[in-house]
Structures are given as structure tokens and as C-alpha cells.
Short mmCIF file of N, CA, C and O in Angstrom, two decimals:
data_model
loop_
_atom_site.label_atom_id
_atom_site.label_comp_id
_atom_site.label_asym_id
_atom_site.label_seq_id
_atom_site.Cartn_x
_atom_site.Cartn_y
_atom_site.Cartn_z
N UNK A 1 63.70 82.51 95.07
CA UNK A 1 64.48 82.58 96.29
C UNK A 1 65.07 81.21 96.64
O UNK A 1 66.13 81.14 97.20
N UNK A 2 64.34 80.17 96.32
CA UNK A 2 64.79 78.82 96.63
C UNK A 2 66.12 78.51 95.97
O UNK A 2 67.00 77.92 96.57
N UNK A 3 66.27 78.92 94.71
CA UNK A 3 67.52 78.68 93.99
C UNK A 3 68.70 79.37 94.65
O UNK A 3 69.82 78.87 94.62
N UNK A 4 68.46 80.54 95.26
CA UNK A 4 69.55 81.26 95.92
C UNK A 4 70.15 80.40 97.03
O UNK A 4 71.35 80.32 97.16
N UNK A 5 69.31 79.76 97.82
CA UNK A 5 69.81 78.95 98.93
C UNK A 5 70.69 77.81 98.43
O UNK A 5 71.71 77.49 99.01
N UNK A 6 70.30 77.20 97.31
CA UNK A 6 71.09 76.10 96.75
C UNK A 6 72.41 76.62 96.20
O UNK A 6 73.47 76.06 96.46
N UNK A 7 72.38 77.71 95.44
CA UNK A 7 73.58 78.27 94.84
C UNK A 7 74.50 78.90 95.88
O UNK A 7 75.70 78.99 95.68
N UNK A 8 73.93 79.34 96.98
CA UNK A 8 74.72 79.99 98.02
C UNK A 8 75.85 79.08 98.49
O UNK A 8 76.95 79.53 98.73
N UNK A 9 75.60 77.82 98.58
CA UNK A 9 76.61 76.88 99.06
C UNK A 9 77.56 76.43 97.95
O UNK A 9 78.66 76.01 98.20
N UNK A 10 77.13 76.53 96.69
CA UNK A 10 77.92 76.03 95.57
C UNK A 10 78.85 77.07 94.97
O UNK A 10 79.90 76.74 94.44
N UNK A 11 78.46 78.34 94.99
CA UNK A 11 79.23 79.39 94.33
C UNK A 11 80.36 79.90 95.22
O UNK A 11 80.14 80.18 96.40
N UNK A 12 81.54 80.05 94.63
CA UNK A 12 82.66 80.64 95.36
C UNK A 12 82.38 82.11 95.59
O UNK A 12 81.76 82.78 94.76
N UNK A 13 82.82 82.62 96.72
CA UNK A 13 82.61 84.02 97.06
C UNK A 13 83.92 84.79 96.97
O UNK A 13 84.97 84.28 97.33
N UNK A 14 83.82 86.01 96.50
CA UNK A 14 84.96 86.92 96.47
C UNK A 14 84.78 87.90 97.62
O UNK A 14 83.76 88.58 97.71
N UNK A 15 85.77 87.96 98.50
CA UNK A 15 85.73 88.91 99.62
C UNK A 15 85.95 90.31 99.05
O UNK A 15 87.00 90.59 98.49
N UNK A 16 84.97 91.17 99.19
CA UNK A 16 85.05 92.52 98.63
C UNK A 16 85.65 93.51 99.62
O UNK A 16 85.75 94.69 99.33
N UNK A 17 86.05 93.02 100.79
CA UNK A 17 86.72 93.85 101.81
C UNK A 17 85.90 95.10 102.13
O UNK A 17 86.44 96.19 102.28
N UNK A 18 84.59 94.93 102.20
CA UNK A 18 83.67 96.02 102.54
C UNK A 18 83.83 97.23 101.62
O UNK A 18 83.86 98.37 102.05
N UNK A 19 83.91 96.94 100.32
CA UNK A 19 84.04 98.02 99.32
C UNK A 19 82.79 98.89 99.34
O UNK A 19 81.67 98.39 99.42
N UNK A 20 82.99 100.20 99.27
CA UNK A 20 81.87 101.13 99.25
C UNK A 20 81.18 101.07 97.88
O UNK A 20 81.83 101.14 96.84
N UNK A 21 79.87 100.92 97.92
CA UNK A 21 79.04 100.90 96.71
C UNK A 21 77.87 101.85 96.92
O UNK A 21 77.60 102.27 98.04
N UNK A 22 77.17 102.14 95.86
CA UNK A 22 75.94 102.92 95.95
C UNK A 22 74.79 101.98 95.59
O UNK A 22 74.90 101.18 94.66
N UNK A 23 73.69 102.09 96.34
CA UNK A 23 72.52 101.25 96.07
C UNK A 23 71.30 102.14 95.85
O UNK A 23 71.23 103.24 96.39
N UNK A 24 70.39 101.67 95.02
CA UNK A 24 69.11 102.36 94.84
C UNK A 24 68.05 101.32 94.56
O UNK A 24 68.31 100.31 93.91
N UNK A 25 66.87 101.57 95.08
CA UNK A 25 65.74 100.67 94.86
C UNK A 25 65.20 100.94 93.47
O UNK A 25 65.03 102.09 93.07
N UNK A 26 64.94 99.88 92.71
CA UNK A 26 64.51 99.99 91.32
C UNK A 26 63.05 99.58 91.14
O UNK A 26 62.53 98.78 91.90
N UNK A 27 62.45 100.10 90.10
CA UNK A 27 61.17 99.60 89.62
C UNK A 27 61.43 99.05 88.23
O UNK A 27 62.56 99.08 87.75
N UNK A 28 60.42 98.56 87.59
CA UNK A 28 60.58 98.04 86.23
C UNK A 28 60.99 99.15 85.27
O UNK A 28 61.63 98.91 84.27
N UNK A 29 60.62 100.39 85.57
CA UNK A 29 60.83 101.49 84.66
C UNK A 29 62.00 102.39 85.05
O UNK A 29 62.80 102.76 84.22
N UNK A 30 62.11 102.74 86.33
CA UNK A 30 63.07 103.75 86.72
C UNK A 30 63.51 103.55 88.16
O UNK A 30 63.01 102.70 88.88
N UNK A 31 64.45 104.38 88.58
CA UNK A 31 64.92 104.38 89.97
C UNK A 31 63.85 105.00 90.85
O UNK A 31 63.27 106.02 90.51
N UNK A 32 63.58 104.37 92.00
CA UNK A 32 62.56 104.89 92.92
C UNK A 32 63.20 105.72 94.02
O UNK A 32 62.68 106.73 94.42
N UNK A 33 64.35 105.31 94.51
CA UNK A 33 64.98 106.03 95.61
C UNK A 33 66.26 106.72 95.16
O UNK A 33 66.89 106.33 94.18
N UNK A 34 66.62 107.71 95.92
CA UNK A 34 67.89 108.39 95.71
C UNK A 34 68.99 107.41 96.13
O UNK A 34 68.85 106.68 97.12
N UNK A 35 70.10 107.34 95.38
CA UNK A 35 71.16 106.40 95.76
C UNK A 35 71.68 106.63 97.17
O UNK A 35 71.75 107.76 97.64
N UNK A 36 72.00 105.53 97.85
CA UNK A 36 72.53 105.58 99.21
C UNK A 36 73.81 104.74 99.27
O UNK A 36 73.97 103.79 98.51
N UNK A 37 74.70 105.08 100.18
CA UNK A 37 75.95 104.34 100.34
C UNK A 37 75.69 103.03 101.08
O UNK A 37 74.82 102.95 101.94
N UNK A 38 76.44 102.01 100.71
CA UNK A 38 76.40 100.71 101.39
C UNK A 38 77.79 100.10 101.26
O UNK A 38 78.66 100.63 100.56
N UNK A 39 78.00 98.98 101.96
CA UNK A 39 79.25 98.24 101.86
C UNK A 39 78.97 96.89 101.22
O UNK A 39 78.00 96.22 101.58
N UNK A 40 79.82 96.49 100.27
CA UNK A 40 79.70 95.16 99.67
C UNK A 40 80.64 94.23 100.44
O UNK A 40 81.86 94.40 100.41
N UNK A 41 80.08 93.28 101.14
CA UNK A 41 80.85 92.35 101.95
C UNK A 41 81.46 91.26 101.08
O UNK A 41 82.65 90.98 101.16
N UNK A 42 80.64 90.63 100.25
CA UNK A 42 81.17 89.64 99.30
C UNK A 42 80.28 89.55 98.08
O UNK A 42 79.17 90.04 98.05
N UNK A 43 80.83 88.91 97.05
CA UNK A 43 80.17 88.80 95.76
C UNK A 43 80.41 87.41 95.22
O UNK A 43 81.51 86.87 95.36
N UNK A 44 79.38 86.82 94.65
CA UNK A 44 79.53 85.51 94.02
C UNK A 44 78.88 85.55 92.65
O UNK A 44 78.34 86.58 92.24
N UNK A 45 78.93 84.44 91.95
CA UNK A 45 78.37 84.36 90.60
C UNK A 45 76.89 84.69 90.60
O UNK A 45 76.38 85.29 89.66
N UNK A 46 76.19 84.32 91.65
CA UNK A 46 74.74 84.47 91.68
C UNK A 46 74.23 85.51 92.68
O UNK A 46 73.03 85.79 92.70
N UNK A 47 75.10 86.09 93.50
CA UNK A 47 74.58 87.00 94.51
C UNK A 47 75.62 87.91 95.11
O UNK A 47 76.81 87.85 94.79
N UNK A 48 75.14 88.77 95.99
CA UNK A 48 75.99 89.71 96.70
C UNK A 48 75.47 89.86 98.12
O UNK A 48 74.27 89.70 98.38
N UNK A 49 76.39 90.16 99.03
CA UNK A 49 76.03 90.43 100.42
C UNK A 49 76.43 91.86 100.73
O UNK A 49 77.59 92.24 100.57
N UNK A 50 75.45 92.66 101.14
CA UNK A 50 75.66 94.07 101.41
C UNK A 50 75.41 94.38 102.87
O UNK A 50 74.67 93.65 103.55
N UNK A 51 75.98 95.46 103.34
CA UNK A 51 75.66 95.99 104.66
C UNK A 51 75.22 97.43 104.45
O UNK A 51 75.93 98.22 103.81
N UNK A 52 74.02 97.77 104.94
CA UNK A 52 73.49 99.11 104.74
C UNK A 52 72.73 99.57 105.97
O UNK A 52 72.55 98.81 106.92
N UNK A 53 72.27 100.81 105.95
CA UNK A 53 71.62 101.39 107.13
C UNK A 53 70.11 101.24 107.12
O UNK A 53 69.45 101.64 108.08
N UNK A 54 69.54 100.69 106.05
CA UNK A 54 68.09 100.55 106.00
C UNK A 54 67.67 99.12 105.72
O UNK A 54 68.37 98.37 105.04
N UNK A 55 66.53 98.76 106.26
CA UNK A 55 65.96 97.44 106.02
C UNK A 55 65.38 97.39 104.62
O UNK A 55 64.89 98.39 104.10
N UNK A 56 65.48 96.21 103.98
CA UNK A 56 64.95 96.03 102.62
C UNK A 56 63.96 94.87 102.63
O UNK A 56 64.32 93.75 103.02
N UNK A 57 62.73 95.10 102.22
CA UNK A 57 61.75 94.02 102.16
C UNK A 57 62.17 92.94 101.15
O UNK A 57 62.78 93.25 100.12
N UNK A 58 61.85 91.69 101.44
CA UNK A 58 62.14 90.59 100.52
C UNK A 58 61.49 90.87 99.17
O UNK A 58 60.37 91.36 99.10
N UNK A 59 62.21 90.57 98.10
CA UNK A 59 61.70 90.76 96.76
C UNK A 59 62.00 92.13 96.16
O UNK A 59 61.77 92.35 94.98
N UNK A 60 62.52 93.05 96.96
CA UNK A 60 62.84 94.39 96.46
C UNK A 60 63.95 94.32 95.42
O UNK A 60 64.94 93.63 95.61
N UNK A 61 63.77 95.05 94.31
CA UNK A 61 64.81 95.12 93.28
C UNK A 61 65.77 96.24 93.62
O UNK A 61 65.35 97.37 93.87
N UNK A 62 67.07 95.91 93.62
CA UNK A 62 68.11 96.86 94.01
C UNK A 62 69.14 96.96 92.89
O UNK A 62 69.55 95.94 92.32
N UNK A 63 69.57 98.18 92.58
CA UNK A 63 70.69 98.40 91.66
C UNK A 63 71.91 98.72 92.52
O UNK A 63 71.85 99.57 93.41
N UNK A 64 73.02 98.01 92.29
CA UNK A 64 74.25 98.20 93.04
C UNK A 64 75.29 98.77 92.07
O UNK A 64 75.57 98.16 91.04
N UNK A 65 75.85 99.93 92.40
CA UNK A 65 76.84 100.57 91.55
C UNK A 65 78.22 100.43 92.19
O UNK A 65 78.45 100.95 93.29
N UNK A 66 79.10 99.72 91.51
CA UNK A 66 80.49 99.59 91.94
C UNK A 66 81.30 100.72 91.31
O UNK A 66 81.04 101.12 90.18
N UNK A 67 82.29 101.24 92.00
CA UNK A 67 83.12 102.35 91.52
C UNK A 67 82.27 103.54 91.05
O UNK A 67 82.42 104.00 89.92
N UNK A 68 81.36 104.03 91.92
CA UNK A 68 80.47 105.11 91.50
C UNK A 68 81.26 106.36 91.07
O UNK A 68 82.30 106.68 91.65
N UNK A 69 80.75 107.03 90.06
CA UNK A 69 81.33 108.27 89.53
C UNK A 69 82.76 108.12 89.02
O UNK A 69 83.53 109.07 89.04
N UNK A 70 83.11 106.92 88.56
CA UNK A 70 84.44 106.68 87.98
C UNK A 70 84.26 106.13 86.57
O UNK A 70 83.17 105.67 86.21
N UNK A 71 85.32 106.15 85.79
CA UNK A 71 85.26 105.64 84.42
C UNK A 71 84.92 104.16 84.37
O UNK A 71 84.30 103.69 83.42
N UNK A 72 85.35 103.40 85.37
CA UNK A 72 85.10 101.95 85.39
C UNK A 72 83.88 101.58 86.24
O UNK A 72 83.78 100.48 86.75
N UNK A 73 82.93 102.50 86.33
CA UNK A 73 81.68 102.25 87.06
C UNK A 73 80.95 101.05 86.45
O UNK A 73 80.91 100.89 85.24
N UNK A 74 80.38 100.21 87.31
CA UNK A 74 79.64 99.04 86.85
C UNK A 74 78.39 98.87 87.71
O UNK A 74 78.46 99.00 88.92
N UNK A 75 77.27 98.58 87.07
CA UNK A 75 76.00 98.43 87.79
C UNK A 75 75.47 97.02 87.60
O UNK A 75 75.43 96.51 86.49
N UNK A 76 75.11 96.38 88.72
CA UNK A 76 74.44 95.08 88.68
C UNK A 76 73.11 95.23 89.41
O UNK A 76 72.95 96.10 90.25
N UNK A 77 72.16 94.38 89.06
CA UNK A 77 70.86 94.43 89.70
C UNK A 77 70.57 93.10 90.38
O UNK A 77 70.98 92.05 89.90
N UNK A 78 69.89 93.18 91.49
CA UNK A 78 69.55 91.98 92.23
C UNK A 78 68.24 92.15 92.98
O UNK A 78 67.70 93.25 93.09
N UNK A 79 67.78 91.02 93.50
CA UNK A 79 66.53 90.99 94.26
C UNK A 79 66.85 90.56 95.69
O UNK A 79 67.59 89.59 95.90
N UNK A 80 66.31 91.28 96.66
CA UNK A 80 66.57 90.97 98.07
C UNK A 80 65.97 89.60 98.41
O UNK A 80 64.80 89.36 98.17
N UNK A 81 66.82 88.71 98.92
CA UNK A 81 66.34 87.39 99.32
C UNK A 81 66.52 87.15 100.82
O UNK A 81 66.04 86.16 101.36
N UNK A 82 67.23 88.07 101.49
CA UNK A 82 67.39 87.97 102.95
C UNK A 82 67.78 89.34 103.47
O UNK A 82 68.57 90.05 102.86
N UNK A 83 67.24 89.72 104.63
CA UNK A 83 67.60 90.97 105.29
C UNK A 83 67.63 90.70 106.79
O UNK A 83 66.64 90.24 107.36
N UNK A 84 68.77 90.96 107.39
CA UNK A 84 68.96 90.64 108.81
C UNK A 84 69.53 91.85 109.52
O UNK A 84 70.52 92.43 109.07
N UNK A 85 68.90 92.24 110.64
CA UNK A 85 69.42 93.37 111.41
C UNK A 85 70.63 92.92 112.22
O UNK A 85 70.62 91.85 112.84
N UNK A 86 71.68 93.74 112.21
CA UNK A 86 72.90 93.46 112.96
C UNK A 86 72.87 94.22 114.28
O UNK A 86 72.04 95.11 114.49
N UNK A 87 73.79 93.89 115.17
CA UNK A 87 73.82 94.49 116.51
C UNK A 87 74.02 96.01 116.49
O UNK A 87 73.54 96.71 117.37
N UNK A 88 74.71 96.52 115.46
CA UNK A 88 75.00 97.95 115.41
C UNK A 88 73.92 98.76 114.68
O UNK A 88 74.16 99.87 114.22
N UNK A 89 72.72 98.22 114.57
CA UNK A 89 71.58 98.87 113.91
C UNK A 89 71.72 98.99 112.40
O UNK A 89 70.96 99.70 111.76
N UNK A 90 72.70 98.33 111.81
CA UNK A 90 72.77 98.26 110.35
C UNK A 90 72.12 96.95 109.92
O UNK A 90 71.70 96.14 110.75
N UNK A 91 72.01 96.75 108.62
CA UNK A 91 71.34 95.57 108.08
C UNK A 91 72.25 94.85 107.10
O UNK A 91 72.96 95.48 106.32
N UNK A 92 72.22 93.53 107.17
CA UNK A 92 72.93 92.69 106.22
C UNK A 92 71.88 92.24 105.20
O UNK A 92 70.88 91.62 105.54
N UNK A 93 72.11 92.61 103.93
CA UNK A 93 71.14 92.35 102.87
C UNK A 93 71.76 91.43 101.83
O UNK A 93 72.81 91.74 101.26
N UNK A 94 71.13 90.28 101.61
CA UNK A 94 71.59 89.34 100.60
C UNK A 94 70.77 89.54 99.33
O UNK A 94 69.55 89.66 99.39
N UNK A 95 71.47 89.63 98.19
CA UNK A 95 70.82 89.81 96.90
C UNK A 95 71.06 88.60 96.02
O UNK A 95 72.17 88.06 96.00
N UNK A 96 70.05 88.22 95.28
CA UNK A 96 70.21 87.26 94.20
C UNK A 96 70.30 88.07 92.92
O UNK A 96 69.38 88.84 92.60
N UNK A 97 71.43 88.01 92.22
CA UNK A 97 71.63 88.83 91.03
C UNK A 97 70.71 88.37 89.91
O UNK A 97 70.45 87.18 89.74
N UNK A 98 70.22 89.34 89.16
CA UNK A 98 69.31 89.05 88.05
C UNK A 98 69.85 89.62 86.76
O UNK A 98 70.75 90.41 86.75
#
């Protein structure tokens, strides 16, 4: 998690314009949760910032699917390094990509 804080300031971010993505909590072997919709706020070389409706404990492994159910679908995995509740009862979740 420490490296994320250092890279957070160094890596350029791409504004994802709140692109809709699908997220699911992962284990070492398989998917644990049913996929849920989230918004990708921004993406960098080392991480992603998501907005979702559920809180995520630090250290949770998350699979993020971009362009779900399309030919150009892409999945990245990350570990939750920050989770902050927003005023509208949603959560801002920062991932360190792995």
C-alpha cells in the first residue's frame, strides 16, 4: 500500500469520464461475488479510482471489467488501498493494480 501513495503523485491519470465498468471481488481461485456495476473515475499506470455502492475492505482483490459483454472487453485486477464514503452514500474506492 505504501508504494501506491508514492506512485499516486508520480503517475499521470487518464480521466475515464465515469465510464461504466463491472466489478467483482476475487479470491486466489475464483470469483466470490456476482459482478456489480461501478463507475471508473480515472485510471493510471499503477491504479484506478472507482465509485460504487458498496464499501470495500482494504486489501480486497477486485476484478474490473471494461467494456463488459463486448468484443473489446478487458479485465484488470487490483487491490483496494483506500475506500471513502461520499455524501451521496456511494463509495470512492482506490485500487492498486496488480
